[in-house]
Short mmCIF file of C-alpha atoms in Angstrom, two decimals:
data_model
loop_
_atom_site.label_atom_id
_atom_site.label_comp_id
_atom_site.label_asym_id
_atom_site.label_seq_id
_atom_site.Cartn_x
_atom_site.Cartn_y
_atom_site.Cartn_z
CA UNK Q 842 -51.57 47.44 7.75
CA UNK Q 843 -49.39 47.77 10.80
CA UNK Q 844 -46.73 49.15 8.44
CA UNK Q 845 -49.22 51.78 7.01
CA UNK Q 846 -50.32 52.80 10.57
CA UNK Q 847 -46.67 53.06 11.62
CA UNK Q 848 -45.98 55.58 8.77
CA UNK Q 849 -49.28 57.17 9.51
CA UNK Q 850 -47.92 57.80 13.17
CA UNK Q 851 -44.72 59.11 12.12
CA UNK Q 852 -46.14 61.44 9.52
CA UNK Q 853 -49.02 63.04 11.78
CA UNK Q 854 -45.67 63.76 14.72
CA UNK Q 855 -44.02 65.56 12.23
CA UNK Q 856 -46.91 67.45 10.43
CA UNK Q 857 -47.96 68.25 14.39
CA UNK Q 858 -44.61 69.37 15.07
CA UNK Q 859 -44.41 71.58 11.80
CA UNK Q 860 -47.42 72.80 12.22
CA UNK Q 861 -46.91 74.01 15.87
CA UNK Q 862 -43.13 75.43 14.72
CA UNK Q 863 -44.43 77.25 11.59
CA UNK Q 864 -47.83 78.57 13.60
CA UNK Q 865 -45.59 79.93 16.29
CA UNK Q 866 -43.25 81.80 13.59
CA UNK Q 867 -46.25 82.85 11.97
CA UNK Q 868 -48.43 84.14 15.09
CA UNK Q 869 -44.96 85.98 16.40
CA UNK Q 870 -44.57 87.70 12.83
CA UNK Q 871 -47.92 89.12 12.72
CA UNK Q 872 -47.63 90.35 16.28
CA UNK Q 873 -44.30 92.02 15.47
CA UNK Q 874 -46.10 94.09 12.74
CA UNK Q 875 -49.17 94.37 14.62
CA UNK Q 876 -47.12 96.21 18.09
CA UNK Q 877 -45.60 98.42 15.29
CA UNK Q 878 -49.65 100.10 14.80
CA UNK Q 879 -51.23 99.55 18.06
CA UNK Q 880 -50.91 100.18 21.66
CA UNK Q 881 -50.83 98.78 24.43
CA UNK Q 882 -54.23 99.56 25.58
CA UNK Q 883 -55.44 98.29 22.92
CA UNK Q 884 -53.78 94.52 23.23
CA UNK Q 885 -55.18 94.83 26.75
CA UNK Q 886 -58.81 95.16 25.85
CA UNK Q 887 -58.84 92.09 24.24
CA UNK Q 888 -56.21 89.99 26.90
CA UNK Q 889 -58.79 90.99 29.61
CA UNK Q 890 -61.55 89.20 28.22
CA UNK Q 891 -59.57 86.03 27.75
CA UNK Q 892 -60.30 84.15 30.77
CA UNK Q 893 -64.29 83.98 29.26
CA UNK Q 894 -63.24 82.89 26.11
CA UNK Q 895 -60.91 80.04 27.13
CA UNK Q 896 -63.59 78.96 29.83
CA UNK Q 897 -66.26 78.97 27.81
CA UNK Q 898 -64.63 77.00 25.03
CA UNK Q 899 -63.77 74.45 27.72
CA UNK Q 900 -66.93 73.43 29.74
CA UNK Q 901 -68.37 73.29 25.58
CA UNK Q 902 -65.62 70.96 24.65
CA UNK Q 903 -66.19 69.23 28.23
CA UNK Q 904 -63.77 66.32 27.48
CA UNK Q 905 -65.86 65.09 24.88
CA UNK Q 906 -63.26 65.33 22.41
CA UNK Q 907 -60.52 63.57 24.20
CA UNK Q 908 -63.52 61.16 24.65
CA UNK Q 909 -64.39 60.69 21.22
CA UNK Q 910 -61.07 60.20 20.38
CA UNK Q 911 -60.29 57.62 22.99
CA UNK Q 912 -63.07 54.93 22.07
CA UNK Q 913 -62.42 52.51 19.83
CA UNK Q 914 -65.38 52.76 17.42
CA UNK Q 915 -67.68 55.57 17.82
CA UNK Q 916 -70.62 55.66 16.08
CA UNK Q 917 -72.41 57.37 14.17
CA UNK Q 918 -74.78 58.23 17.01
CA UNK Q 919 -71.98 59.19 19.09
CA UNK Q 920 -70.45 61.77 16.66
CA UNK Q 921 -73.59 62.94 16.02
CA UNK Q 922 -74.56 63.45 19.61
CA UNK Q 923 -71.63 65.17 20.90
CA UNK Q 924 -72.09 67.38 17.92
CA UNK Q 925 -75.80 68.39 18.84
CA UNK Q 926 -74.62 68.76 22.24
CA UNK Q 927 -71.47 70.99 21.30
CA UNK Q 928 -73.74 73.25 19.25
CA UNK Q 929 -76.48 73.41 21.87
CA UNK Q 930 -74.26 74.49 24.75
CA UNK Q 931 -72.30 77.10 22.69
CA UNK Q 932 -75.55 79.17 22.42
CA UNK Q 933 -75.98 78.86 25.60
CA UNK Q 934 -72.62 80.24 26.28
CA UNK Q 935 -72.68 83.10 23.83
CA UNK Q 936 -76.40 84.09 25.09
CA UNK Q 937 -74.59 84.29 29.08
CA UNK Q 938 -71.38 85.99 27.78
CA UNK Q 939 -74.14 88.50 25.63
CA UNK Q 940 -75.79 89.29 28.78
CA UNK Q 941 -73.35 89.31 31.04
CA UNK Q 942 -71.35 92.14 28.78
CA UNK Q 943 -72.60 95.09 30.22
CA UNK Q 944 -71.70 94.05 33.52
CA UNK Q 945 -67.64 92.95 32.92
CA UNK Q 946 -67.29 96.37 31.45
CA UNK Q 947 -68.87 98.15 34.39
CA UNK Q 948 -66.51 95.66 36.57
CA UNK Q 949 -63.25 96.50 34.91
CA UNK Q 950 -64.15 100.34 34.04
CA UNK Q 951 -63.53 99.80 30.26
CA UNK Q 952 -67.26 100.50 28.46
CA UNK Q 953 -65.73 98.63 25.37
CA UNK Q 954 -65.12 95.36 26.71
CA UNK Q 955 -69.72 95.02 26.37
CA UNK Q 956 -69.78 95.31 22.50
CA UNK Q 957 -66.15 93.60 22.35
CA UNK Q 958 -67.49 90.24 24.44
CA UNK Q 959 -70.51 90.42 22.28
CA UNK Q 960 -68.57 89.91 18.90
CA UNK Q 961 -65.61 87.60 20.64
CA UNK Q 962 -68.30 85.59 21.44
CA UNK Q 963 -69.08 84.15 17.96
CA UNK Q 964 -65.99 82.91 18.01
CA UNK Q 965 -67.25 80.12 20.77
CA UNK Q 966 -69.77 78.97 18.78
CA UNK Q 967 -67.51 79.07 15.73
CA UNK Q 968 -65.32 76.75 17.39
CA UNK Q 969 -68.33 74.31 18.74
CA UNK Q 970 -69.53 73.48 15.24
CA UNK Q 971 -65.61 71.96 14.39
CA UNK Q 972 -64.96 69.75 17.09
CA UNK Q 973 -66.10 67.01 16.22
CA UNK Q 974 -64.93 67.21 12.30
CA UNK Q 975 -61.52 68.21 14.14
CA UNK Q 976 -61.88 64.53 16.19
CA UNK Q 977 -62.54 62.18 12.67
CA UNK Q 978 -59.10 64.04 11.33
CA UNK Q 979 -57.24 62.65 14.31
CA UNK Q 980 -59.03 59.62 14.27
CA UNK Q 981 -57.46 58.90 10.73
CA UNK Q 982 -54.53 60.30 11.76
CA UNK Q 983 -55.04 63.20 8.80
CA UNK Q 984 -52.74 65.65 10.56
CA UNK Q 985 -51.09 66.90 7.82
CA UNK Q 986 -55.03 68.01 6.94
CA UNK Q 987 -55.19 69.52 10.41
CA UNK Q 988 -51.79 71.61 9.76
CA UNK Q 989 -52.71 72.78 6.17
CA UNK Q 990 -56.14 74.12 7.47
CA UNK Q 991 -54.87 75.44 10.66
CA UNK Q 992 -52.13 77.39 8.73
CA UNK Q 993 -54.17 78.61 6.07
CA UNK Q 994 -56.99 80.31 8.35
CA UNK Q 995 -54.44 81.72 10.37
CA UNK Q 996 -53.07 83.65 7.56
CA UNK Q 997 -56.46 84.62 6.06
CA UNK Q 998 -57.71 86.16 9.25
CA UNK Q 999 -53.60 87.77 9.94
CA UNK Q 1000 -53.91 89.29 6.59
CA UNK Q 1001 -57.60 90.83 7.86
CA UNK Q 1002 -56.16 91.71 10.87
CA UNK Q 1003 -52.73 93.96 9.30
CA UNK Q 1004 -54.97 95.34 7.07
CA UNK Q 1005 -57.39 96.71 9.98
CA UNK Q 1006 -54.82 97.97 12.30
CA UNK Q 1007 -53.12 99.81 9.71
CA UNK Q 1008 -56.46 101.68 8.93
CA UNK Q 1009 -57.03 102.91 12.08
CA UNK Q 1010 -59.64 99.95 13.70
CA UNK Q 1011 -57.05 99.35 16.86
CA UNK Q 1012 -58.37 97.32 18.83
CA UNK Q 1013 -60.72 95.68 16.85
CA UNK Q 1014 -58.38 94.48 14.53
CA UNK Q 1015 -57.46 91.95 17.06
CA UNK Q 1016 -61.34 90.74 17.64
CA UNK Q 1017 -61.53 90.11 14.09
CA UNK Q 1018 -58.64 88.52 13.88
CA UNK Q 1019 -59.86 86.14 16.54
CA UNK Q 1020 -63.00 85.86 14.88
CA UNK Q 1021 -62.48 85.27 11.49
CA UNK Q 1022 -59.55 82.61 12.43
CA UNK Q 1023 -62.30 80.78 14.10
CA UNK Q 1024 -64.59 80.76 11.87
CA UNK Q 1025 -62.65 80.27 8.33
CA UNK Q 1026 -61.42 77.14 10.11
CA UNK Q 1027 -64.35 75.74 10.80
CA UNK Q 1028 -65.27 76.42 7.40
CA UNK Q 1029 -62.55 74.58 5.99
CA UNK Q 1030 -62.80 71.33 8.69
CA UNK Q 1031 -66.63 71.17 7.15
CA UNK Q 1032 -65.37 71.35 3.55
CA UNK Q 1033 -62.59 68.43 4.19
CA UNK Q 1034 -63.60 66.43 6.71
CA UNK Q 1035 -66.82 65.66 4.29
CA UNK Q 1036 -68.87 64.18 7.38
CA UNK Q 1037 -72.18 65.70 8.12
CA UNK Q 1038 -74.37 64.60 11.40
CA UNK Q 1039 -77.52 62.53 11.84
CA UNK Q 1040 -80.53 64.22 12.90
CA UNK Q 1041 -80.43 62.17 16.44
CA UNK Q 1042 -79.16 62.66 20.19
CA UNK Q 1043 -78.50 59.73 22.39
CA UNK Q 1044 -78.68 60.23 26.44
CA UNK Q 1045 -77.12 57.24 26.99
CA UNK Q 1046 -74.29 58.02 24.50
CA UNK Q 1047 -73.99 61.08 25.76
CA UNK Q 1048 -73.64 59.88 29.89
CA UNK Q 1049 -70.78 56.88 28.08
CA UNK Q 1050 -68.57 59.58 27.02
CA UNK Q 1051 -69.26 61.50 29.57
CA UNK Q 1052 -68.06 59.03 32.52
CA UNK Q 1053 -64.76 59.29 30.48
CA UNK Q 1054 -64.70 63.12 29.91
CA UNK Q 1055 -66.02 64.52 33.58
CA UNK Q 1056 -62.35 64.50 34.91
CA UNK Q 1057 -60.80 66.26 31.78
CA UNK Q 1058 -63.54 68.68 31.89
CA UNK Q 1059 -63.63 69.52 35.58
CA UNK Q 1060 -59.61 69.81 35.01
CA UNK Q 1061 -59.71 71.64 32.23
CA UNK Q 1062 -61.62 74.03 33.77
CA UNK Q 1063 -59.96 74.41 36.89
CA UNK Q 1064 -56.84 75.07 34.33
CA UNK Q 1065 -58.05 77.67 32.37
CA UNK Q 1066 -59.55 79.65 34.90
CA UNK Q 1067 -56.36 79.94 37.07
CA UNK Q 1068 -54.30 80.12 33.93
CA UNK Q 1069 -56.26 83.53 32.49
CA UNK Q 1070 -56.68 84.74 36.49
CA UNK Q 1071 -53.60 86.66 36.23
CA UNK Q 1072 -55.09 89.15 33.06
CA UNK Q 1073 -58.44 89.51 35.38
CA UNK Q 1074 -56.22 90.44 38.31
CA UNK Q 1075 -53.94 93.33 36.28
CA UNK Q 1076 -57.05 94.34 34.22
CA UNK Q 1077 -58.99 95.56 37.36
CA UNK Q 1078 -56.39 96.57 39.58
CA UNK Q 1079 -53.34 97.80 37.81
CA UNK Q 1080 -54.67 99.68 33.76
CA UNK Q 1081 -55.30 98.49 30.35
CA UNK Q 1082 -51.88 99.84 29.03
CA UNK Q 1083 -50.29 97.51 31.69
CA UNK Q 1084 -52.40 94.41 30.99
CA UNK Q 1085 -51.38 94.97 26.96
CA UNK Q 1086 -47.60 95.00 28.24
CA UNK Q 1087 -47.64 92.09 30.55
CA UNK Q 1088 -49.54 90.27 27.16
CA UNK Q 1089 -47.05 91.25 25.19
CA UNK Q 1090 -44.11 89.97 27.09
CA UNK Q 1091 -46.21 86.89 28.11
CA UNK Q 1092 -46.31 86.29 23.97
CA UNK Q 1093 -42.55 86.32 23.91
CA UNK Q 1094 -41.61 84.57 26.75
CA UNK Q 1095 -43.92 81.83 25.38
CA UNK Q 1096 -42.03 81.15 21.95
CA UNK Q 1097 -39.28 79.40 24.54
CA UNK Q 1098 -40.75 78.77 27.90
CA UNK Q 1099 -44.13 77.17 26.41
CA UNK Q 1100 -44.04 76.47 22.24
CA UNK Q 1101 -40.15 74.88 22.21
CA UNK Q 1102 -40.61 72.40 24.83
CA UNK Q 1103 -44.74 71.55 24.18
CA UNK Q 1104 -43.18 70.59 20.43
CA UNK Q 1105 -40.51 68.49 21.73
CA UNK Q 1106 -42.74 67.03 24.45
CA UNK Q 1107 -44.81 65.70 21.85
CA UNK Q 1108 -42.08 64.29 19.57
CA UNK Q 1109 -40.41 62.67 23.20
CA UNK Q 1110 -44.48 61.22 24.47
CA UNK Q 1111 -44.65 58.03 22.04
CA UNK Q 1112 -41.06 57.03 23.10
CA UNK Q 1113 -42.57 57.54 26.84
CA UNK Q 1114 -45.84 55.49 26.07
CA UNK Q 1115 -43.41 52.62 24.63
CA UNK Q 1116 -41.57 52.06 27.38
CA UNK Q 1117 -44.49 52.47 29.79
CA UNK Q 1118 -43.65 48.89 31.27
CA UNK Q 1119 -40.17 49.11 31.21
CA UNK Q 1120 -39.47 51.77 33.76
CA UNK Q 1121 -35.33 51.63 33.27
CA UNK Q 1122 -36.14 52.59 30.23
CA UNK Q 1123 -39.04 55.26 30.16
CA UNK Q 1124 -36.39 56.49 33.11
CA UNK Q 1125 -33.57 56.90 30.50
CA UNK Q 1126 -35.94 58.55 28.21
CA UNK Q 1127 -37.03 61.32 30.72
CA UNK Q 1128 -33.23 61.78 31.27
CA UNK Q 1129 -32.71 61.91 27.77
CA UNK Q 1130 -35.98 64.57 27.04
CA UNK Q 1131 -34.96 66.90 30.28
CA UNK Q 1132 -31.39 67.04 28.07
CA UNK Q 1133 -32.82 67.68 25.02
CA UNK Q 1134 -34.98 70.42 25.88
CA UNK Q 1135 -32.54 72.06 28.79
CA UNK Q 1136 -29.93 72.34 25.85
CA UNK Q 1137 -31.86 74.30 23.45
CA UNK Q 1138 -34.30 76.12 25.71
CA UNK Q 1139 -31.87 77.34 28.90
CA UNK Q 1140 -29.55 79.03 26.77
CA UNK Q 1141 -32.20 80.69 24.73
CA UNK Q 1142 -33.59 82.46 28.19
CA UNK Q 1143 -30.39 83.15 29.24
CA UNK Q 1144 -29.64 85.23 26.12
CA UNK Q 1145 -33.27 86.79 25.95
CA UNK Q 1146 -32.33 88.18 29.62
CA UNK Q 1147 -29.49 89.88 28.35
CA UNK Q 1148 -30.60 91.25 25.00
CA UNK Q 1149 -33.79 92.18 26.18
CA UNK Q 1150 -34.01 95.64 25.96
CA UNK Q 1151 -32.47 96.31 22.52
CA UNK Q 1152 -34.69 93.19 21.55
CA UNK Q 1153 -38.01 94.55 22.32
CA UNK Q 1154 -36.71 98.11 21.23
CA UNK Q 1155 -35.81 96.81 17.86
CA UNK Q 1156 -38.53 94.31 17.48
CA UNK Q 1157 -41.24 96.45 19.00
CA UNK Q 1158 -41.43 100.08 19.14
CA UNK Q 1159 -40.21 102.61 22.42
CA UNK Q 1160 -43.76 102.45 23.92
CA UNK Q 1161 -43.14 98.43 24.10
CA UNK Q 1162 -40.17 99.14 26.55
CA UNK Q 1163 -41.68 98.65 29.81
CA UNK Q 1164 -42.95 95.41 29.44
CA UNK Q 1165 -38.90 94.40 29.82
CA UNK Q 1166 -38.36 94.06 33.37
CA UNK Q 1167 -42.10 91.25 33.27
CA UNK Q 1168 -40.18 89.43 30.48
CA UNK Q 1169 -36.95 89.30 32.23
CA UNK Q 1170 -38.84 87.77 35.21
CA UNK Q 1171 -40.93 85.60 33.21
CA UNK Q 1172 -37.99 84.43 31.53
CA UNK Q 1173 -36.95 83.02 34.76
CA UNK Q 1174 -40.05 81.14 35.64
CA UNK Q 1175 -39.29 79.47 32.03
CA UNK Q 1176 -36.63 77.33 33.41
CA UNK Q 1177 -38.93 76.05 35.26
CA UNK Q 1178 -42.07 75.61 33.11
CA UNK Q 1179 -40.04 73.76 29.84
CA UNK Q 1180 -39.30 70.86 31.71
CA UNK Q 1181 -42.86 70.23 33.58
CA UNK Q 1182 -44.50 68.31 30.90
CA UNK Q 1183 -41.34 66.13 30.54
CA UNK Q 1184 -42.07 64.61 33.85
CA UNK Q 1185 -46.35 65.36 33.34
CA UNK Q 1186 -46.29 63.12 30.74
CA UNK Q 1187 -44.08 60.31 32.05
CA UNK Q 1188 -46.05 60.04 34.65
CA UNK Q 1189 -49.44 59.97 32.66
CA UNK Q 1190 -47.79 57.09 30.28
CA UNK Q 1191 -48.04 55.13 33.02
CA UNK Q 1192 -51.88 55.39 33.32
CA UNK Q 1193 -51.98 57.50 36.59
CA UNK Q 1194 -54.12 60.67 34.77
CA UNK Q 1195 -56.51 60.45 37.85
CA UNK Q 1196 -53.41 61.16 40.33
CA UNK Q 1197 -52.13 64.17 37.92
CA UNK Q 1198 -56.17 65.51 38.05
CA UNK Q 1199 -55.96 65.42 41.73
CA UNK Q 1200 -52.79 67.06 42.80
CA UNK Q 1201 -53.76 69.72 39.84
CA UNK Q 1202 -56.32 71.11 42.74
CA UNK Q 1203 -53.12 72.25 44.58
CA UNK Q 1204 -51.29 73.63 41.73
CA UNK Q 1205 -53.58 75.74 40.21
CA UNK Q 1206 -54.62 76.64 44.48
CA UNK Q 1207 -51.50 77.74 44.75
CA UNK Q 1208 -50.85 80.05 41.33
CA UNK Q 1209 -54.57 81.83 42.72
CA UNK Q 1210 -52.89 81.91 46.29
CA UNK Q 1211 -49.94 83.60 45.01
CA UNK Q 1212 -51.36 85.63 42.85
CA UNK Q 1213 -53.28 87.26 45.57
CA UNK Q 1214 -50.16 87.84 47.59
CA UNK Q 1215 -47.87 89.30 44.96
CA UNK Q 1216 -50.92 91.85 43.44
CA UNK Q 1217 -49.93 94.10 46.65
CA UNK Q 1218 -46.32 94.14 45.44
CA UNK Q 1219 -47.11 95.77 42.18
CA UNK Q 1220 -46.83 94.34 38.21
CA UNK Q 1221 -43.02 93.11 39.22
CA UNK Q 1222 -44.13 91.03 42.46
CA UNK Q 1223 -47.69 89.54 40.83
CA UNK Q 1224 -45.15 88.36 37.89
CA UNK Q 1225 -42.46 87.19 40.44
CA UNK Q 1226 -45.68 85.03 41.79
CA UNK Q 1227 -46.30 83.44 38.85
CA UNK Q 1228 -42.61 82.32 38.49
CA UNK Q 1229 -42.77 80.77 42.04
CA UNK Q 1230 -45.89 78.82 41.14
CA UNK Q 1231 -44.41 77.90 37.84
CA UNK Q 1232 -41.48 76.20 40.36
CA UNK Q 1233 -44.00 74.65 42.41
CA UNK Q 1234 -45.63 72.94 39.32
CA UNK Q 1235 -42.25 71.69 38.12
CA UNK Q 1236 -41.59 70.53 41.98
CA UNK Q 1237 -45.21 68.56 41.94
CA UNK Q 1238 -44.57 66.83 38.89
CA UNK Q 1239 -40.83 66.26 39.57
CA UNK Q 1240 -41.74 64.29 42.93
CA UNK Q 1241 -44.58 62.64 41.40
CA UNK Q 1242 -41.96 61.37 38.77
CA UNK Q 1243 -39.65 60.03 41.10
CA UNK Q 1244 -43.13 58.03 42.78
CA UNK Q 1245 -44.77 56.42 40.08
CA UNK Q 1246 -41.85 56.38 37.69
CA UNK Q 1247 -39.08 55.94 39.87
CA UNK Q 1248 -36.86 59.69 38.11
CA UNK Q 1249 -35.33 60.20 41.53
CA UNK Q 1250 -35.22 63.99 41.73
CA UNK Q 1251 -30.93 64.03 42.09
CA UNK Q 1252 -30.97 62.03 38.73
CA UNK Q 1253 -32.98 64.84 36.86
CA UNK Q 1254 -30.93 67.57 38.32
CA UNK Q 1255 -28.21 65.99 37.28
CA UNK Q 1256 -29.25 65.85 34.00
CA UNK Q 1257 -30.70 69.51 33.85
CA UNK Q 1258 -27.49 70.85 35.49
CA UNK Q 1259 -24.66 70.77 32.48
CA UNK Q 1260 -26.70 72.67 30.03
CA UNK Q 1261 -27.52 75.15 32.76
CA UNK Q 1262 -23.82 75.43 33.41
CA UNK Q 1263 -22.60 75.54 29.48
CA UNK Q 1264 -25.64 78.37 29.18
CA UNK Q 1265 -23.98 80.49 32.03
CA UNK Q 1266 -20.09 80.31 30.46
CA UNK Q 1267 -20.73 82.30 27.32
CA UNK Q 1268 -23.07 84.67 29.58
CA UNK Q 1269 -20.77 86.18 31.68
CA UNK Q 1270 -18.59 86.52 28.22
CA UNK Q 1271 -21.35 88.72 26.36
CA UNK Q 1272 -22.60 89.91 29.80
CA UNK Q 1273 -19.37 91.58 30.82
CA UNK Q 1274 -17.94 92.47 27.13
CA UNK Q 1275 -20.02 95.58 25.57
CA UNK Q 1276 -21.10 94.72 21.99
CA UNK Q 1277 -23.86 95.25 19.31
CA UNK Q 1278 -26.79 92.56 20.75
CA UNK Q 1279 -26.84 91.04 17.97
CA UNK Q 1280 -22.96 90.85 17.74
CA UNK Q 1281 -23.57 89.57 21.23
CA UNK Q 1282 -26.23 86.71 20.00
CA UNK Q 1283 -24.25 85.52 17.83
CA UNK Q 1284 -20.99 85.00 19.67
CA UNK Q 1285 -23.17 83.73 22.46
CA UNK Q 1286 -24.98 81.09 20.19
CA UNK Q 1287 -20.92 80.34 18.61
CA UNK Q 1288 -19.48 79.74 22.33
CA UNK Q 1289 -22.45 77.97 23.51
CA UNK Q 1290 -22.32 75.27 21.38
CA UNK Q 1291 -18.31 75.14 21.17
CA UNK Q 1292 -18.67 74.49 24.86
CA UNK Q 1293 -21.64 71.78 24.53
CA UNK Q 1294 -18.68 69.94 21.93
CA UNK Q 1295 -15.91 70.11 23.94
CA UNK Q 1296 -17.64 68.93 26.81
CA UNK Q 1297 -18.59 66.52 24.94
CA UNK Q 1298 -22.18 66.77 26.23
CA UNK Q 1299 -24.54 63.62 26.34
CA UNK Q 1300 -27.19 65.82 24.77
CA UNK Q 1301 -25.72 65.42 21.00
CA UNK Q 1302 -26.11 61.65 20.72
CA UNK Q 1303 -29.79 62.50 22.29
CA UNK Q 1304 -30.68 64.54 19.66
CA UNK Q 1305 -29.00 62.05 16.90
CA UNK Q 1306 -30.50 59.34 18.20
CA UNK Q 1307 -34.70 61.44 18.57
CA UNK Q 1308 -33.87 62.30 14.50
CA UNK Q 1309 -32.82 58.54 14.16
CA UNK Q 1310 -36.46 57.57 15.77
CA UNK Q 1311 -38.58 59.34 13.86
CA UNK Q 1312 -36.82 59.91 10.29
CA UNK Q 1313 -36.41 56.03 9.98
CA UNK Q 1314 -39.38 54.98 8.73
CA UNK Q 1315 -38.28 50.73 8.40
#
């Protein structure tokens, strides 16, 4: 049994790792065709109304999935309840984003946003009716399920989406894209998941899980909100054009700042809830994760700083241009946001998620405070504040590492600092030497790692030793 559950655990890492590398090549492959046919007005219409999508999806969830998830047993009557409840509230939302349309188009000046918000909407409820059939897969640990159906409604609702933009629907290509992803998964949870709920709702059921989920919920939506703030704040005072741009290279810089890192995280946070206890050791495994991901994420900004203009020209299109100088910058803020869940999580493995939920008050404080400051220095200075508060998280997690794990904050720069340095030799090399970009990738890629080898870097027996972990399945 213990054997079965062990492969079970192994297998659902990988499949979620997989699924998140294969999802992110997918998502940035239908984007690259997608920029090709539209505009950037159009990508703004629908980045504007993201904030009320994200929030919305969030006080439904309210924790109750991470609830479900967390008891041992849950019943029939608890599934069932959360499910009633889910559904209920979803209306709710979608009736209060339906009426409140008229009124976000009339605050941002854009009189599409009312029938776009109307139709976006579905998607909330879409997403309500899977939860819980999403929470029985992870119970038994069916990830590979989870990937297949994730994947294959993706590329349904992509295919819908090419096909719209390229006959003239712009912006509404997106919306259904959104749309139909949400609900052909659904669908497809319903069909495999094979679970259907009982005609009951249980208050006291309901006010168990809840106790658990309040925190996650009210964090959750402290989180969301601040996170989306920035597309409210260029969509009514700067133009739609220049809300699609900063989208688009918020997109891009979020293949290596955000997706790299979140997929190692996750392959580094068993090893971390193993050595909970043994704090030398969960120590040595935060040293060991800031390596990993510093090696293969600092040189990959670097580079994407220096190539970025013939990048996005020959990726993109001309009118994609000026959304170079916000990737640069947010480029820079992802040196600081790969490495915050390395210390996030350490620091939850060791049971303090009430601490993290109360210190996430001031970091999400300060990204609104900021935010506010840098709008009066134009699209370069609001992006420049979201790179400072993206150092400020890092910072807050850092020194809440070095409390309740004991990572003293010398040790992690220490460890951080070599692949910073090896990312900066073959830099000045491509930097100061005029080649073809790609020319220039490649010899950077070719020097990089020459120098990680002859220095003889710690990071290589790291990553021999994560394979190791989770390929041996004795």
């Amino acid at each position: 049994m213990a054997k079965s559950l062990g492969r079970k655990a192994i297998s659902g890492t990988l499949w979620t790792t997989a699924d998140r590398f294969v999802s992110m090549g997918l998502q940035f492959a239908v984007n690259l065709v997608l920029a090709w046919v539209l505009v950037p007005e159009d990508y703004g219409v629908v980045a504007v109304l993201a904030i009320f999508i994200a929030v919305s999806n969030t006080l439904i969830d309210g924790g109750f999935a991470s609830a479900l998830i967390q008891q041992k047993n849950p019943t029939t009557v608890d599934y069932s309840t959360i499910f009633f409840w889910n559904f209920g509230f979803s209306l709710f939302c979608y009736l209060t984003l339906f009426s409140i349309s008229p009124l976000v188009a009339r605050f941002f000046d854009m009189p599409a946003l009312e029938s776009v918000l109307r139709v976006m909407g579905i998607s909330v409820v879409a997403s309500a009716l899977g939860q819980v059939q999403i929470v029985r897969l992870k119970k038994n640990l069916e990830f590979g399920t989870i990937a297949v159906v994730n994947l294959s409604s993706y590329i349904f609702s992509a295919a819908i989406g090419v096909y719209m933009a390229y006959n003239g629907f712009t912006y509404w290509s997106l919306v259904a894209m959104t749309v139909v992803n949400q609900v052909t998964m659904t669908l497809l949870y319903w069909l495999v998941a094979k679970w259907r709920p009982s005609l009951v709702f249980s208050f006291e059921s309901f006010k168990r899980l809840f106790s658990y989920a309040g925190y996650l919920l009210a964090a959750g939506f402290l989180q969301e909100a601040c996170k989306h703030l920035q597309g409210v704040i260029i969509g009514k005072r700067f133009s739609e054009a220049q809300l699609g741009l900063y989208s688009q290279a918020s997109k891009l810089d979020q293949v290596t700042s955000y997706s790299v890192p979140q997929a190692l995280v996750q392959v580094l946070f068993p090893l971390f809830s193993d050595f909970q206890d043994d704090r030398a050791r969960l120590q040595e495994m935060m040293e060991m994760g800031i390596r990993v991901i510093s090696a293969i994420v600092f040189p990959m900004l670097i580079l994407l700083i220096i190539v970025a203009d013939p990048l996005v020209l020959a990726l993109y299109h001309e009118q994609w241009l000026p959304c170079v100088p916000y990737f640069r910058i947010l480029c820079v803020g992802g040196v600081f946001v790969c490495l915050q869940n390395v210390n996030f999580y350490a620091v939850a493995a060791c049971g303090y998620s009430k601490t993290l939920f109360h210190w996430s008050f001031y970091k999400w404080g300060m990204l609104v405070a900021l935010l506010l400051v840098g709008m009066f220095f134009g699209m370069e200075g609001l992006m420049w504040s979201i790179v400072l508060s993206n150092m400020n998280i890092y910072v807050v997690n850092a020194v809440l590492a070095r409390k309740y794990v004991g990572f003293s904050l010398t040790r992690q720069f220490r460890s951080l600092l070599p692949p910073l340095l090896a990312g900066c030799v073959p830099a000045a090399l491509v930097y100061f030497i005029e080649m073809d970009w790609l020319l220039a990738a490649v010899v950077y890629v070719a020097v990089y790692i020459a120098v990680v080898f002859a220095a003889r870097m710690k990071v290589i027996a790291d990553m021999k030793f994560i394979l190791d972990k989770f390929l041996n399945k004795k």
